[in-house]
Coordinates of C-alpha atoms and ligand atoms in Angstrom, one line a residue:
X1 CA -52.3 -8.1 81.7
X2 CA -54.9 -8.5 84.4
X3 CA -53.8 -7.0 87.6
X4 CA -54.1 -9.5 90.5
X5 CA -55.1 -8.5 93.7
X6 CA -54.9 -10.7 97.1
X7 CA -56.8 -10.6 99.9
X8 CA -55.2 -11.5 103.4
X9 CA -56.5 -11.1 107.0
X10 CA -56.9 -13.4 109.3
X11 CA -60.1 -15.4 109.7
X12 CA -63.4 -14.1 110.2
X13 CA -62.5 -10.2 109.0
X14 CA -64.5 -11.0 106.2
X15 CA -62.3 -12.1 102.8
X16 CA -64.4 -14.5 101.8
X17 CA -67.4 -12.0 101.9
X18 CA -65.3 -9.2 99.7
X19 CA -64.1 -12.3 97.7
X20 CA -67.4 -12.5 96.6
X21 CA -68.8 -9.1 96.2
X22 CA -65.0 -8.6 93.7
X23 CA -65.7 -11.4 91.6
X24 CA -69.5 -11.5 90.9
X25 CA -69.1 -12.9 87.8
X26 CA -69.2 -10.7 85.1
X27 CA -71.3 -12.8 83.0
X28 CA -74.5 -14.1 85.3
X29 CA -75.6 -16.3 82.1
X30 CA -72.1 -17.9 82.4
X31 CA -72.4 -18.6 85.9
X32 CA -76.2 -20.5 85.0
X33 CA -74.0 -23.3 83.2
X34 CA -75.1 -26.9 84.5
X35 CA -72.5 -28.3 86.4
X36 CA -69.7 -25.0 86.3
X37 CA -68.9 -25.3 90.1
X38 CA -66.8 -21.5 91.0
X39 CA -63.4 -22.0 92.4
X40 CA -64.2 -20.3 96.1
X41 CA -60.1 -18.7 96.3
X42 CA -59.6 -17.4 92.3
X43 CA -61.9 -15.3 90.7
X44 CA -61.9 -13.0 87.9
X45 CA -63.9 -9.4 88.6
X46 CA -64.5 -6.4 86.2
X47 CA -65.4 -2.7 87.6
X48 CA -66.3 -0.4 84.4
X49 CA -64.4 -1.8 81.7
X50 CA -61.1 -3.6 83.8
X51 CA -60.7 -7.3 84.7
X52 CA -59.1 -8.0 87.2
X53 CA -58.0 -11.3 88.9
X54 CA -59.0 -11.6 92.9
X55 CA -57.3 -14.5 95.0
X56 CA -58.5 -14.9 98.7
X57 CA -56.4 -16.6 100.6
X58 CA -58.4 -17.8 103.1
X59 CA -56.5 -19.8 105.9
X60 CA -53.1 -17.4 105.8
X61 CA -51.6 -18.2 109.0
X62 CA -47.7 -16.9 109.1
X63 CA -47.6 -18.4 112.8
X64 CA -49.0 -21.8 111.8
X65 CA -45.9 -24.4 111.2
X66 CA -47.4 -28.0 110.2
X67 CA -50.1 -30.1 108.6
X68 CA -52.9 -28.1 106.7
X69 CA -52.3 -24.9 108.5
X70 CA -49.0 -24.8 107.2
X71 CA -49.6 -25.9 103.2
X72 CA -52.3 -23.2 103.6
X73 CA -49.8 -20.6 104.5
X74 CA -47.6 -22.2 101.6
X75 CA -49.9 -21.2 99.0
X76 CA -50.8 -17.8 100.4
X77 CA -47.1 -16.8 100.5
X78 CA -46.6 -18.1 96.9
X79 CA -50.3 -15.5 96.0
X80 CA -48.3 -12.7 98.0
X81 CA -45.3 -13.2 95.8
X82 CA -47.6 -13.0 92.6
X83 CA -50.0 -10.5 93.7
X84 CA -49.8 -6.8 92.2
X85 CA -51.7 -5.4 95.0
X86 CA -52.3 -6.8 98.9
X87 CA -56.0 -6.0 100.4
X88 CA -54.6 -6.8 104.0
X89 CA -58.2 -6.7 105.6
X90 CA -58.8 -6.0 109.5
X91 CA -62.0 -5.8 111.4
X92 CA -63.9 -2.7 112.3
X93 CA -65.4 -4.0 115.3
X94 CA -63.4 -6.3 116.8
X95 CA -60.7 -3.5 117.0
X96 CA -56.7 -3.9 116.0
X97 CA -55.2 -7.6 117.3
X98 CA -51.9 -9.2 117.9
X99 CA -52.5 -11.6 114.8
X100 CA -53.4 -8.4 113.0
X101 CA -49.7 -6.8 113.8
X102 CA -48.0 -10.1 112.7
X103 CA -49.8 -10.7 109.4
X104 CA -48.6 -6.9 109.0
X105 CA -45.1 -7.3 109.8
X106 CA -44.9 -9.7 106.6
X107 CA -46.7 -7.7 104.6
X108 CA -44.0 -4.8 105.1
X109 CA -41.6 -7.2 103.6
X110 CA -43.6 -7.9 100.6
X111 CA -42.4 -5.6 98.7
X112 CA -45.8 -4.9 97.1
X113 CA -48.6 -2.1 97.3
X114 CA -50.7 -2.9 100.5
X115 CA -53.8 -1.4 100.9
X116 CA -55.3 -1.6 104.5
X117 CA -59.0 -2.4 104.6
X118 CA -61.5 -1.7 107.7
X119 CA -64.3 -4.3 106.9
X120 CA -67.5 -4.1 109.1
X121 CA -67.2 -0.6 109.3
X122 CA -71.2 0.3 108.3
X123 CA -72.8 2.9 110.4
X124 CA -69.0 3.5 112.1
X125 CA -67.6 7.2 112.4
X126 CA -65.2 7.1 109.1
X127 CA -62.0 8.5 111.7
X128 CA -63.1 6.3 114.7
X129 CA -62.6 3.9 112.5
X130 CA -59.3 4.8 111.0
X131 CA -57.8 5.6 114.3
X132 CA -56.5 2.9 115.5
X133 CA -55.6 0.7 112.4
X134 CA -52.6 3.8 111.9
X135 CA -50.5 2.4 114.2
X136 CA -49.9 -0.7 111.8
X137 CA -48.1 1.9 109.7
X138 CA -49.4 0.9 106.1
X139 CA -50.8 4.1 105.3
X140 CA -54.2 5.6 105.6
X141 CA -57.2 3.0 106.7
X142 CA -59.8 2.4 103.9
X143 CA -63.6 1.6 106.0
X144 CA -65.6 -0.6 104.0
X145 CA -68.1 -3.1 104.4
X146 CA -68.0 -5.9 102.5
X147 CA -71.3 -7.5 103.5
X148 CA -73.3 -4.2 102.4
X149 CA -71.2 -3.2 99.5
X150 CA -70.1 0.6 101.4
X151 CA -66.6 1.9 100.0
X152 CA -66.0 -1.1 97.8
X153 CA -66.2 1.0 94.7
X154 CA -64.2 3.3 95.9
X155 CA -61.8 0.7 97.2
X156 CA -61.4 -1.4 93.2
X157 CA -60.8 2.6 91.6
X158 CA -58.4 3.4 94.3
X159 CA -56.3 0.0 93.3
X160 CA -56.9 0.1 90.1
X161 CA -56.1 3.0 89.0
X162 CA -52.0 2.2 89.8
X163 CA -52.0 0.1 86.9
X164 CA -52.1 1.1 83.4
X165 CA -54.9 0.6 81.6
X166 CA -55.1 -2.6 80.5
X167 CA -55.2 -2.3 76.0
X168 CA -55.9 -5.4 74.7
X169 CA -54.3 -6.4 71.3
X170 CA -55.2 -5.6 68.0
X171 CA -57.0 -8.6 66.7
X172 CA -56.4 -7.9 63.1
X173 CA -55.9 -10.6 60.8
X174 CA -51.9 -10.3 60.8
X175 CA -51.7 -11.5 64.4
X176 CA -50.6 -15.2 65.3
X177 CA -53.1 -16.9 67.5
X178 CA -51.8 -16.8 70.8
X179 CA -51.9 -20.5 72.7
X180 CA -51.4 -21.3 76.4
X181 CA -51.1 -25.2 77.3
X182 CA -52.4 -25.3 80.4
X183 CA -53.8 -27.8 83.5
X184 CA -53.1 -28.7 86.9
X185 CA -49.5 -30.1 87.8
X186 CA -48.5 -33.5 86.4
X187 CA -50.3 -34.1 83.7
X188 CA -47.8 -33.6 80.7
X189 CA -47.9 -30.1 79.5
X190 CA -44.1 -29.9 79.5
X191 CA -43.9 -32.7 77.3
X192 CA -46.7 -31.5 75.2
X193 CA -44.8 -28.4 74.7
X194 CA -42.0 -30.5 73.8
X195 CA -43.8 -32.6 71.5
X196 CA -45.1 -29.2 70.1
X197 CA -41.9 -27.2 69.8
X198 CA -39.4 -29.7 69.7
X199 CA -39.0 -30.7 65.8
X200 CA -40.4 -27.3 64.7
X201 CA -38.9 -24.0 64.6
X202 CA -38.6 -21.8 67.6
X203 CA -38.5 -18.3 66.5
X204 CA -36.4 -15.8 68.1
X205 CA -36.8 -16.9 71.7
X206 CA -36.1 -13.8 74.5
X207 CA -37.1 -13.6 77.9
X208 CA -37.9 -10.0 79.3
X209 CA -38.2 -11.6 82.9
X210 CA -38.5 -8.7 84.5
X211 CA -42.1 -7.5 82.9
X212 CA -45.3 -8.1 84.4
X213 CA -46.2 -9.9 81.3
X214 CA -45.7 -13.6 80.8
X215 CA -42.8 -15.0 78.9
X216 CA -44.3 -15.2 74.9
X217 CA -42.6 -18.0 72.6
X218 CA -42.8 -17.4 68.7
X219 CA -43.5 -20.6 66.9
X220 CA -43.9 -21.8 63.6
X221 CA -45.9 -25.3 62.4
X222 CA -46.3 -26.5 59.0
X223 CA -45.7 -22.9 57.9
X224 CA -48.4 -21.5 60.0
X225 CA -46.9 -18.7 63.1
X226 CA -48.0 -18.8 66.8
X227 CA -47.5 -17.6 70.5
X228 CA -47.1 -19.7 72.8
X229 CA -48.2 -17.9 76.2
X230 CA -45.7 -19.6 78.8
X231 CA -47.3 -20.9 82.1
X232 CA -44.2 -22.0 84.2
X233 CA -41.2 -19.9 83.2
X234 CA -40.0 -22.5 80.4
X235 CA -36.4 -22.7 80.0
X236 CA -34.5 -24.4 77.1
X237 CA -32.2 -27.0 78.5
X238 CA -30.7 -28.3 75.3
X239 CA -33.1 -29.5 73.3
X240 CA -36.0 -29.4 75.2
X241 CA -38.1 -27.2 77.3
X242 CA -38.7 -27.6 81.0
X243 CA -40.7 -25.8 84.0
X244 CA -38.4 -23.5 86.3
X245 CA -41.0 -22.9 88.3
X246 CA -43.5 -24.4 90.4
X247 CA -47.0 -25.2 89.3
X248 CA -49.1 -21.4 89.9
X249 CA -52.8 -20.7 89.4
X250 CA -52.1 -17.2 89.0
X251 CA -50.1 -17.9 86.0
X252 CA -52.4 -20.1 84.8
X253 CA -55.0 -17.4 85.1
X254 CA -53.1 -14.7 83.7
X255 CA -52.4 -16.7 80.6
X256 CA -55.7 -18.1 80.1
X257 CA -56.7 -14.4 80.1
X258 CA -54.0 -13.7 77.1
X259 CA -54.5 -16.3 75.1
X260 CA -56.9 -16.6 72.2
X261 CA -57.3 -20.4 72.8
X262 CA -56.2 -22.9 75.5
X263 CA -55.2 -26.2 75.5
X264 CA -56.3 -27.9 78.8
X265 CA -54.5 -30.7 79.3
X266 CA -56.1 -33.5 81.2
X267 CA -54.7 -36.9 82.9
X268 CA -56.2 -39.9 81.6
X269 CA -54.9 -42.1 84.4
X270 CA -56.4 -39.6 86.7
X271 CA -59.9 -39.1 87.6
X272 CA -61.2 -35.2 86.4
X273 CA -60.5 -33.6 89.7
X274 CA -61.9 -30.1 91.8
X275 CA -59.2 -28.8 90.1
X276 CA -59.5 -29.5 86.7
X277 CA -62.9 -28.6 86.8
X278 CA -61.9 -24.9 88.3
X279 CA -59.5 -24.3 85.8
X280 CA -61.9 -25.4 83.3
X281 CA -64.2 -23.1 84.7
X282 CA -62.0 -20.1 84.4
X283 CA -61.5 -21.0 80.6
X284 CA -65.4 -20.8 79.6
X285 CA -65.5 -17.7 82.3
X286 CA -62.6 -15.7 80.0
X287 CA -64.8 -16.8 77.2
X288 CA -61.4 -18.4 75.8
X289 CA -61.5 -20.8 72.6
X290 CA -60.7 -24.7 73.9
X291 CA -59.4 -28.0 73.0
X292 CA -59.3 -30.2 75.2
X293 CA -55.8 -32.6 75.5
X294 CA -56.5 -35.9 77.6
X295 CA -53.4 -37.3 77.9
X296 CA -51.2 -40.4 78.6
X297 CA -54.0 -42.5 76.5
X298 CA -51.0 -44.5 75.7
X299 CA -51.0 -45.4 79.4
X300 CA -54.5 -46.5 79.9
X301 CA -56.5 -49.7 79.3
X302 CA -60.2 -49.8 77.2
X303 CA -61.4 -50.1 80.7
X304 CA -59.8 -47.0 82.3
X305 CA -60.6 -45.3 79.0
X306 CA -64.6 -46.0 78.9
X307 CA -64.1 -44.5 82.9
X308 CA -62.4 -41.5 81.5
X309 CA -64.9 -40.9 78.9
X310 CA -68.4 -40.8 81.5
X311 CA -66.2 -38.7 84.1
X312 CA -65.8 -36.6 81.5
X313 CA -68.7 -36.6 80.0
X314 CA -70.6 -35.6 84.1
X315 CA -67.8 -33.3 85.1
X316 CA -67.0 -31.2 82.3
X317 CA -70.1 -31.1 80.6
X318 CA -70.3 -27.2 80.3
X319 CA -67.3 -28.1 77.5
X320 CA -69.5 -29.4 75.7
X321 CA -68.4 -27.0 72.6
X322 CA -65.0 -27.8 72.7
X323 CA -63.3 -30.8 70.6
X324 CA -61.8 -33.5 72.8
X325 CA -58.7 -35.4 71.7
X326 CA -57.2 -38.1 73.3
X327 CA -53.5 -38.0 73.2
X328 CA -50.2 -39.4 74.0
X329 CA -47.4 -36.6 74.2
X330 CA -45.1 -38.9 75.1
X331 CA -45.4 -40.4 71.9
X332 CA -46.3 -37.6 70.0
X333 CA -49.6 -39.1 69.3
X334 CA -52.5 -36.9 68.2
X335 CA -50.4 -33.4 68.9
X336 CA -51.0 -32.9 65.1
X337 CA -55.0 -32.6 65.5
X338 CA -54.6 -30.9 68.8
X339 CA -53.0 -28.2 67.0
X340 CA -55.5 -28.8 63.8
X341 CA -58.7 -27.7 66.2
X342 CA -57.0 -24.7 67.6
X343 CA -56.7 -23.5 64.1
X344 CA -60.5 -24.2 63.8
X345 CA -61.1 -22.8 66.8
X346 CA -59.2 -19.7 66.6
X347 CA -61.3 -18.9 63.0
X348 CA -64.4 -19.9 64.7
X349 CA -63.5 -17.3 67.8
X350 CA -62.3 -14.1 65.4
X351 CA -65.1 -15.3 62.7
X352 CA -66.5 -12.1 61.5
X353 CA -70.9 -12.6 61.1
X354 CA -72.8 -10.2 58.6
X355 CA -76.1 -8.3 60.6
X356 CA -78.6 -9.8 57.9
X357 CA -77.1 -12.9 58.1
X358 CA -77.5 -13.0 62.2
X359 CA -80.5 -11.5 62.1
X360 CA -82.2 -14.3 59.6
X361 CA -80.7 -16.8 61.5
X362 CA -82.4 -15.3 64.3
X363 CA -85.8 -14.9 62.7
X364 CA -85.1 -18.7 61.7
X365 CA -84.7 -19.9 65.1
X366 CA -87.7 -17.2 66.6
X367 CA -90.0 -18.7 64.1
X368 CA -89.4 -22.3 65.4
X369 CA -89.5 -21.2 68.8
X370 CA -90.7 -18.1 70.1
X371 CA -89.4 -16.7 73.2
X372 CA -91.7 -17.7 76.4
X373 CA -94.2 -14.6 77.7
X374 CA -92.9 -13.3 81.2
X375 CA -96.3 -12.0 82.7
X376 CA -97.9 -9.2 80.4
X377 CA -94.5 -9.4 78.6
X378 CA -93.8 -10.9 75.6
X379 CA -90.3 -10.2 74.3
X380 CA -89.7 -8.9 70.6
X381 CA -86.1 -9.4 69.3
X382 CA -86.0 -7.1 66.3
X383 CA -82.4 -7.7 64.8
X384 CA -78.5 -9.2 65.6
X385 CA -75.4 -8.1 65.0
X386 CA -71.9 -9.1 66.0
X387 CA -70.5 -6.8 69.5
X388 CA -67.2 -8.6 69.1
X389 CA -64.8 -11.7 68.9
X390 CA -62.6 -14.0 71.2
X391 CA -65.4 -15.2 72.0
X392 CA -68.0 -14.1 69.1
X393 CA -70.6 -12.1 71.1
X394 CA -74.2 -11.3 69.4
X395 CA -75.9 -8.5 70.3
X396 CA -79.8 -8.6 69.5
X397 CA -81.6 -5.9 69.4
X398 CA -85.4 -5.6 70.6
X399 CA -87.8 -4.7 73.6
X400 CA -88.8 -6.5 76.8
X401 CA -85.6 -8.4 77.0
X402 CA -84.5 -8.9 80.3
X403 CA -86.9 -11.4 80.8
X404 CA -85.5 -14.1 78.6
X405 CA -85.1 -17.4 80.3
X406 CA -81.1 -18.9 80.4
X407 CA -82.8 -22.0 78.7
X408 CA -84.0 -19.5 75.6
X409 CA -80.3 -18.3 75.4
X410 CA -79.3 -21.2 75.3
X411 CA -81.4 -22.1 72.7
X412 CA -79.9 -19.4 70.6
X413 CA -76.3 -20.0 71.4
X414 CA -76.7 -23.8 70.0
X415 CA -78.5 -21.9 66.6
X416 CA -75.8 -19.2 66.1
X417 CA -73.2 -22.0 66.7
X418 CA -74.5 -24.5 64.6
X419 CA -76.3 -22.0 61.6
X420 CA -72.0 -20.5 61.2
X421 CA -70.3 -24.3 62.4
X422 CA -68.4 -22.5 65.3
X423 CA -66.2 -24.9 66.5
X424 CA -64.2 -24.7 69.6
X425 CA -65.4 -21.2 71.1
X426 CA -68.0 -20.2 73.5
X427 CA -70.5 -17.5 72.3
X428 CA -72.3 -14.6 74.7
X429 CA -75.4 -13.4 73.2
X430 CA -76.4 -10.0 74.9
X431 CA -79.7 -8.3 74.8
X432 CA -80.2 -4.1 74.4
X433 CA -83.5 -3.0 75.0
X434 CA -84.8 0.1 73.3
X435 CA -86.4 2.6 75.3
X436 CA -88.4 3.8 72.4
X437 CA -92.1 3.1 73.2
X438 CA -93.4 2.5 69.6
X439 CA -91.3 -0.7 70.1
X440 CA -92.7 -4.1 71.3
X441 CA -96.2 -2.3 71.0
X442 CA -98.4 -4.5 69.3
Ligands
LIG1 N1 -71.2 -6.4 110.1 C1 -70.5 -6.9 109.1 N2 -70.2 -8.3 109.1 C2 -69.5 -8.7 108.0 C3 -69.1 -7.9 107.0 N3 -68.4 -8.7 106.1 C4 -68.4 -9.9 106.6 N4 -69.1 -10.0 107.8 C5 -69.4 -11.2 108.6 O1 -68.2 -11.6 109.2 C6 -68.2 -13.1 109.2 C7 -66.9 -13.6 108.6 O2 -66.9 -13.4 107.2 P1 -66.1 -14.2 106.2 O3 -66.2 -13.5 104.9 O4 -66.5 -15.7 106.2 O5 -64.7 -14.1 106.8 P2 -63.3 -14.7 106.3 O6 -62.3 -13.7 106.6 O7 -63.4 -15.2 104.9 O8 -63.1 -15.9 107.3 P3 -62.1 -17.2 107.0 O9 -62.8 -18.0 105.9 O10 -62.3 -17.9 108.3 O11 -60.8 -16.7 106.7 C8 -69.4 -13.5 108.6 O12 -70.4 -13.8 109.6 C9 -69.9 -12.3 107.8 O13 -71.3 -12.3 107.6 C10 -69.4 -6.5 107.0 O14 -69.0 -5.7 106.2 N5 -70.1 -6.1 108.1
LIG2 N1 -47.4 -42.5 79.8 C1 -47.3 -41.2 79.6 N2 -46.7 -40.4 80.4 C2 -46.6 -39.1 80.1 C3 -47.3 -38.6 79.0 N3 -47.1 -37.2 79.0 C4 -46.3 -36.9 80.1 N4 -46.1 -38.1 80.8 C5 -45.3 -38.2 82.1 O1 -46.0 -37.5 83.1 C6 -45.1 -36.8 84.0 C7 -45.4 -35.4 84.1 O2 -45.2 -34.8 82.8 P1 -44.8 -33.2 82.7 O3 -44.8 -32.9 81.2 O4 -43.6 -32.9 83.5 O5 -46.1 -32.6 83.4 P2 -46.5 -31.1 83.6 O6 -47.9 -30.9 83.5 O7 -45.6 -30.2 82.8 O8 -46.1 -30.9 85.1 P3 -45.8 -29.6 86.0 O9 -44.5 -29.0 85.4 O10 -45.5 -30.2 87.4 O11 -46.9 -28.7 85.9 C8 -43.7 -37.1 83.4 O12 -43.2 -38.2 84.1 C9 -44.0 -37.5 82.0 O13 -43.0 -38.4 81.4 C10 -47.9 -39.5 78.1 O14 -48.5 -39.1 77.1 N5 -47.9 -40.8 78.4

């Protein structure tokens, strides 16, 4: 499980500065997808080989009472209540304040690791900077600055090294794909679930509650075993399933991070909202197998539907490799072939691709279309093979790589996808150049 850390201060110290130096995506091709719009408060960051989750929560005001002030401070109390570490960030030069001393009187109470972080502190005396930010009384003061990127390194080791290191599953064949249903609030995924679990058989069903980890339901379908990663603390009243707790990114997050493949539910009578989008986002940032779930089609006219389809089609357009299903889980309608293209999806995401095979499909698409020059370079891609699954990444070997336009990867993504008919997952292509300097000599 990704540790997730939350940054708190109040405004103008700086968070959403760190916020984007912590979660510079890991992926920059990812990031060059038309239309992918970054949620600016949740991000996902990686130091070494560690993801982690960062939320800033920009706005936290424990004195405010009303209106948008207050909702603010709503969802920045519900982050400090799911955060596994509290960057409580002050500023260097502006000294210790009175709002400082009250955002850390809460903090005290969080019952959580608080880490207390000097930003603006470049070219500052390391203890004149520390001096005054003891008094707070959450431990020893930690000077960075976010802006230049000074102690930040040393900051993400120092926090991550109180968690375990994070050992991701197996992903031999005798593991159950692991599902999470997941979209904003509203728009049916407890009656998906129903429609899901309900008639089928619910395998031994415990709840740790008191792990990090989120709550894992064993299910079988037409004699075929999976996990369902639970989003919302799902109880079973009688028969059915409901949400105990309130709608959370975090979770949402954390189990679009565990999952194998995600089911993002969307609301037909709705337009796609800044929401949707982010957490759509997050999916093809993970690198998560998708289907896509619009729901409550029972509920909208041909009209509404041909509306549906273009907003669709201009918001969520970096989903383009995902199968769409329009659905009623009310009625139970199309569940079936939701669950039918995670199947396809999950083989396509754990597919295993043989070197000559990748690299003639390589060769096939180089021969069509050869790689644009960059100045005196003109890059040589010598062979592929697979670096790993969930999503299927190829690694292609050659020299003068680092030159090769998104638009070219792109290129080879589509191939790759279309030469194996991968369905339903993303693929990353990376590129190692050799340093050997009979290489990419003519
Ligand atoms: N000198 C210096 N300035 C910084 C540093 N980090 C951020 N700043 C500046 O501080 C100002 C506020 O930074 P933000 O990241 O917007 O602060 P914030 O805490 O997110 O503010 P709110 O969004 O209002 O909560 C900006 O002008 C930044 O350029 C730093 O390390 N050193
Ligand atoms: N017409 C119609 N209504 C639906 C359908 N699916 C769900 N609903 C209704 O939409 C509302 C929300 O459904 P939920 O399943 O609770 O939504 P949720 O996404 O789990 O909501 P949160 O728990 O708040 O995150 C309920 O009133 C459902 O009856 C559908 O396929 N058609």
């Amino acid at each position: 499980m990704k540790p997730t850390i939350v940054l708190v201060g109040r405004p103008n110290v700086g968070k959403s500065t760190l916020f984007n130096r912590l979660t510079k995506t890991r992926d920059a091709l990812v990031a060059d997808q038309p239309g992918l719009t970054r949620d600016r408060h949740y991000g996902i960051g990686r130091v070494g080989d560690r993801d982690y989750l960062v939320v800033d929560t920009a706005g936290f005001d424990p004195v405010a009472k009303d209106g948008i002030m207050h909702e603010m401070a709503r969802q920045a109390e519900q982050a400090i209540a799911e955060a596994d570490a509290l960057l409580f960030m002050v500023d260097g030069r502006s000294g210790l304040t009175p709002h400082d001393e009250q955002i850390a009187a809460r903090l005290r109470r969080a019952g959580r690791p608080v880490y207390l972080v000097v930003n603006k502190s470049e070219g500052m005396e390391r203890t004149m900077v520390a001096a005054e930010f003891h008094a707070l009384g959450l431990g020893d003061p930690l000077p960075v600055s976010a802006s230049h990127g000074e102690g930040v390194k040393q900051l993400l080791d120092l926090v991550l090294g109180a968690f375990p290191p994070d050992v991701e599953p197996e992903e031999d064949e005798g593991r159950t794909p692991r599902i999470a249903i997941v979209g904003r609030p509203n728009v049916g995924k407890s009656t998906f679930v129903n429609s899901l679990l309900g008639e089928e058989r619910v395998i031994a069903f415990d709840m740790p509650g008191t792990t990090r980890d989120a709550i894992a339901i064993p299910f079988e379908r037409d004699g075929r075993h999976y996990t369902l990663i639970d989003t919302a603390g799902l109880r079973r009243r009688g028969k059915v399933f409901e949400a105990v707790e309130k709608f959370s990114v975090i979770k949402t997050l954390q189990a679009i991070e565990q999952a194998n493949v995600v089911v993002l539910v969307l609301d037909a009578s709705q337009d796609i909202s800044d929401q949707d989008a982010h957490i759509a986002g997050f999916i093809l940032e993970a690198g998560r197998a998708l289907v896509v779930a619009v729901n409550k089609w029972d509920d909208v006219d041909d009209y509404r539907r041909e509306l549906i389809k273009q907003d669709l089609t201009r918001k969520l357009n970096f989903l383009s490799f995902a199968r769409f299903h329009y659905i009623s889980a009310l009625k139970g309608a199309g569940v079936a072939a939701v669950m039918k293209s995670v199947d396809a999806a999950y083989a396509a995401a754990m597919v295993n691709l043989s070197t000559p095979r990748l690299t003639r499909t390589m060769q096939a698409a180089l021969a069509k279309q050869a790689p644009p020059r960059h100045g005196v370079f003109r890059p040589k891609m010598r062979y592929a093979h697979q670096g790993g699954n969930n999503p299927p990444v190829v690694v292609i070997h050659g020299a003068a790589l680092d030159h090769v336009p998104t638009s070219y990867v792109r290129y080879l993504e589509r191939t790759f996808m279309e030469a194996f008919k991968l369905q339903g997952t993303p693929l990353r292509i990376q590129f190692r150049t050799a340093h050997n300097p009979f290489i990419g000599k003519e």
